[in-house]
């Protein structure tokens, strides 16, 4: 009986984890499409840097390349700023359900690199608005 309970719990957690990964992937795909628009290109040109997101819980990483106006799954060694957080935290953040500063203060988001670039990314994402 306890093996069945553990198995069900594991399957449930795995299912939710897969859903979060699909949601994060969809968000980055929408972001890439929005960056390719004239409004996106104009907003990206004001920052003109590369930012990475690393999700240690899933082992997945994404790149927001504001020089090339695209976002994609992958890694970049020379990013100006890199965020590290669990994928579920990213999904909450992207949906507006969480406060980025609060998450940072709680240690749920780590930032390595140029904080000014990270702050400018927020402005770019706001300009893209409902497209994401």
mmCIF file of C-alpha atoms in Angstrom:
data_model
loop_
_atom_site.group_PDB
_atom_site.id
_atom_site.type_symbol
_atom_site.label_atom_id
_atom_site.label_comp_id
_atom_site.label_asym_id
_atom_site.label_seq_id
_atom_site.Cartn_x
_atom_site.Cartn_y
_atom_site.Cartn_z
ATOM 1 C CA UNK A 1 0.000 0.000 0.000
ATOM 2 C CA UNK A 2 2.723 2.520 0.843
ATOM 3 C CA UNK A 3 4.591 1.676 -2.403
ATOM 4 C CA UNK A 4 1.428 2.495 -4.361
ATOM 5 C CA UNK A 5 1.053 5.809 -2.513
ATOM 6 C CA UNK A 6 4.672 6.749 -3.216
ATOM 7 C CA UNK A 7 4.267 5.725 -6.850
ATOM 8 C CA UNK A 8 1.136 7.868 -7.271
ATOM 9 C CA UNK A 9 2.831 10.814 -5.567
ATOM 10 C CA UNK A 10 5.892 10.458 -7.798
ATOM 11 C CA UNK A 11 3.750 10.257 -10.945
ATOM 12 C CA UNK A 12 1.756 13.308 -9.859
ATOM 13 C CA UNK A 13 4.889 15.352 -9.184
ATOM 14 C CA UNK A 14 6.402 14.259 -12.491
ATOM 15 C CA UNK A 15 3.200 15.276 -14.328
ATOM 16 C CA UNK A 16 3.149 18.754 -12.750
ATOM 17 C CA UNK A 17 6.856 19.158 -13.452
ATOM 18 C CA UNK A 18 6.276 18.342 -17.139
ATOM 19 C CA UNK A 19 3.402 20.841 -17.279
ATOM 20 C CA UNK A 20 5.605 23.604 -15.844
ATOM 21 C CA UNK A 21 8.279 22.818 -18.443
ATOM 22 C CA UNK A 22 5.710 23.019 -21.241
ATOM 23 C CA UNK A 23 4.452 26.327 -19.846
ATOM 24 C CA UNK A 24 7.950 27.807 -19.608
ATOM 25 C CA UNK A 25 8.717 26.649 -23.148
ATOM 26 C CA UNK A 26 5.494 28.247 -24.409
ATOM 27 C CA UNK A 27 6.359 31.519 -22.643
ATOM 28 C CA UNK A 28 9.796 31.658 -24.262
ATOM 29 C CA UNK A 29 8.299 30.829 -27.679
ATOM 30 C CA UNK A 30 5.824 33.701 -27.306
ATOM 31 C CA UNK A 31 8.650 35.953 -26.137
ATOM 32 C CA UNK A 32 10.674 35.090 -29.242
ATOM 33 C CA UNK A 33 7.725 35.868 -31.506
ATOM 34 C CA UNK A 34 7.119 39.168 -29.707
ATOM 35 C CA UNK A 35 10.802 40.153 -29.982
ATOM 36 C CA UNK A 36 10.637 39.622 -33.756
ATOM 37 C CA UNK A 37 7.949 42.314 -34.146
ATOM 38 C CA UNK A 38 8.843 45.960 -34.847
ATOM 39 C CA UNK A 39 7.922 46.898 -31.256
ATOM 40 C CA UNK A 40 10.021 44.019 -29.923
ATOM 41 C CA UNK A 41 13.017 44.917 -32.064
ATOM 42 C CA UNK A 42 12.861 48.536 -30.956
ATOM 43 C CA UNK A 43 12.630 47.589 -27.267
ATOM 44 C CA UNK A 44 15.439 45.011 -27.590
ATOM 45 C CA UNK A 45 17.737 47.501 -29.308
ATOM 46 C CA UNK A 46 17.732 49.663 -26.175
ATOM 47 C CA UNK A 47 19.348 46.834 -24.189
ATOM 48 C CA UNK A 48 21.228 44.904 -26.908
ATOM 49 C CA UNK A 49 22.496 42.188 -24.530
ATOM 50 C CA UNK A 50 22.077 38.464 -23.920
ATOM 51 C CA UNK A 51 20.302 37.163 -20.793
ATOM 52 C CA UNK A 52 20.007 33.532 -19.734
ATOM 53 C CA UNK A 53 17.531 31.675 -17.547
ATOM 54 C CA UNK A 54 18.655 28.456 -15.914
ATOM 55 C CA UNK A 55 16.206 26.064 -14.268
ATOM 56 C CA UNK A 56 18.252 23.715 -12.048
ATOM 57 C CA UNK A 57 15.191 21.659 -11.101
ATOM 58 C CA UNK A 58 14.652 20.582 -14.724
ATOM 59 C CA UNK A 59 18.145 21.089 -16.114
ATOM 60 C CA UNK A 60 16.716 23.305 -18.870
ATOM 61 C CA UNK A 61 18.146 26.683 -19.878
ATOM 62 C CA UNK A 62 16.852 29.450 -22.126
ATOM 63 C CA UNK A 63 18.519 32.395 -23.805
ATOM 64 C CA UNK A 64 16.960 35.778 -24.454
ATOM 65 C CA UNK A 65 19.159 37.282 -27.136
ATOM 66 C CA UNK A 66 18.228 40.937 -27.409
ATOM 67 C CA UNK A 67 20.972 41.454 -30.021
ATOM 68 C CA UNK A 68 19.284 38.988 -32.398
ATOM 69 C CA UNK A 69 15.741 39.648 -31.091
ATOM 70 C CA UNK A 70 14.921 36.055 -30.218
ATOM 71 C CA UNK A 71 14.519 33.667 -27.292
ATOM 72 C CA UNK A 72 15.363 29.981 -27.445
ATOM 73 C CA UNK A 73 16.149 26.863 -25.436
ATOM 74 C CA UNK A 74 19.892 26.562 -24.947
ATOM 75 C CA UNK A 75 22.899 28.039 -23.199
ATOM 76 C CA UNK A 76 25.135 31.032 -23.730
ATOM 77 C CA UNK A 77 28.464 31.414 -21.967
ATOM 78 C CA UNK A 78 28.862 35.159 -22.515
ATOM 79 C CA UNK A 79 25.508 36.405 -21.206
ATOM 80 C CA UNK A 80 25.477 39.839 -19.589
ATOM 81 C CA UNK A 81 23.088 38.565 -16.900
ATOM 82 C CA UNK A 82 21.965 35.097 -15.843
ATOM 83 C CA UNK A 83 18.948 34.178 -13.760
ATOM 84 C CA UNK A 84 18.692 30.896 -11.872
ATOM 85 C CA UNK A 85 15.389 29.697 -10.410
ATOM 86 C CA UNK A 86 13.070 26.716 -10.363
ATOM 87 C CA UNK A 87 10.836 26.501 -13.387
ATOM 88 C CA UNK A 88 7.687 26.779 -11.249
ATOM 89 C CA UNK A 89 8.985 30.083 -9.861
ATOM 90 C CA UNK A 90 9.516 31.343 -13.414
ATOM 91 C CA UNK A 91 5.984 30.365 -14.423
ATOM 92 C CA UNK A 92 4.574 32.224 -11.381
ATOM 93 C CA UNK A 93 6.726 35.225 -12.202
ATOM 94 C CA UNK A 94 5.761 35.275 -15.870
ATOM 95 C CA UNK A 95 2.062 34.982 -15.025
ATOM 96 C CA UNK A 96 2.288 37.992 -12.719
ATOM 97 C CA UNK A 97 1.369 35.924 -9.648
ATOM 98 C CA UNK A 98 4.668 36.620 -7.896
ATOM 99 C CA UNK A 99 6.720 39.691 -7.031
ATOM 100 C CA UNK A 100 10.226 39.467 -8.536
ATOM 101 C CA UNK A 101 11.855 41.467 -5.748
ATOM 102 C CA UNK A 102 10.157 39.341 -3.094
ATOM 103 C CA UNK A 103 11.324 36.147 -4.801
ATOM 104 C CA UNK A 104 14.850 37.540 -5.025
ATOM 105 C CA UNK A 105 14.844 38.495 -1.337
ATOM 106 C CA UNK A 106 13.559 35.000 -0.423
ATOM 107 C CA UNK A 107 16.439 33.450 -2.366
ATOM 108 C CA UNK A 108 14.148 31.860 -4.944
ATOM 109 C CA UNK A 109 15.808 33.817 -7.751
ATOM 110 C CA UNK A 110 19.558 34.170 -8.161
ATOM 111 C CA UNK A 111 21.126 36.759 -10.450
ATOM 112 C CA UNK A 112 24.663 36.611 -11.751
ATOM 113 C CA UNK A 113 26.025 39.419 -13.875
ATOM 114 C CA UNK A 114 24.963 42.949 -14.671
ATOM 115 C CA UNK A 115 21.977 44.010 -12.558
ATOM 116 C CA UNK A 116 21.364 47.008 -14.837
ATOM 117 C CA UNK A 117 20.834 44.660 -17.792
ATOM 118 C CA UNK A 118 18.448 42.572 -15.690
ATOM 119 C CA UNK A 119 16.448 45.670 -14.792
ATOM 120 C CA UNK A 120 16.358 46.787 -18.433
ATOM 121 C CA UNK A 121 15.028 43.353 -19.427
ATOM 122 C CA UNK A 122 12.016 44.051 -17.215
ATOM 123 C CA UNK A 123 11.328 47.209 -19.215
ATOM 124 C CA UNK A 124 11.601 45.292 -22.506
ATOM 125 C CA UNK A 125 9.153 42.651 -21.277
ATOM 126 C CA UNK A 126 6.708 45.362 -20.169
ATOM 127 C CA UNK A 127 6.862 46.920 -23.654
ATOM 128 C CA UNK A 128 6.027 43.544 -25.172
ATOM 129 C CA UNK A 129 3.046 43.415 -22.835
ATOM 130 C CA UNK A 130 0.186 41.139 -23.847
ATOM 131 C CA UNK A 131 2.170 39.546 -26.671
ATOM 132 C CA UNK A 132 3.841 37.238 -24.144
#
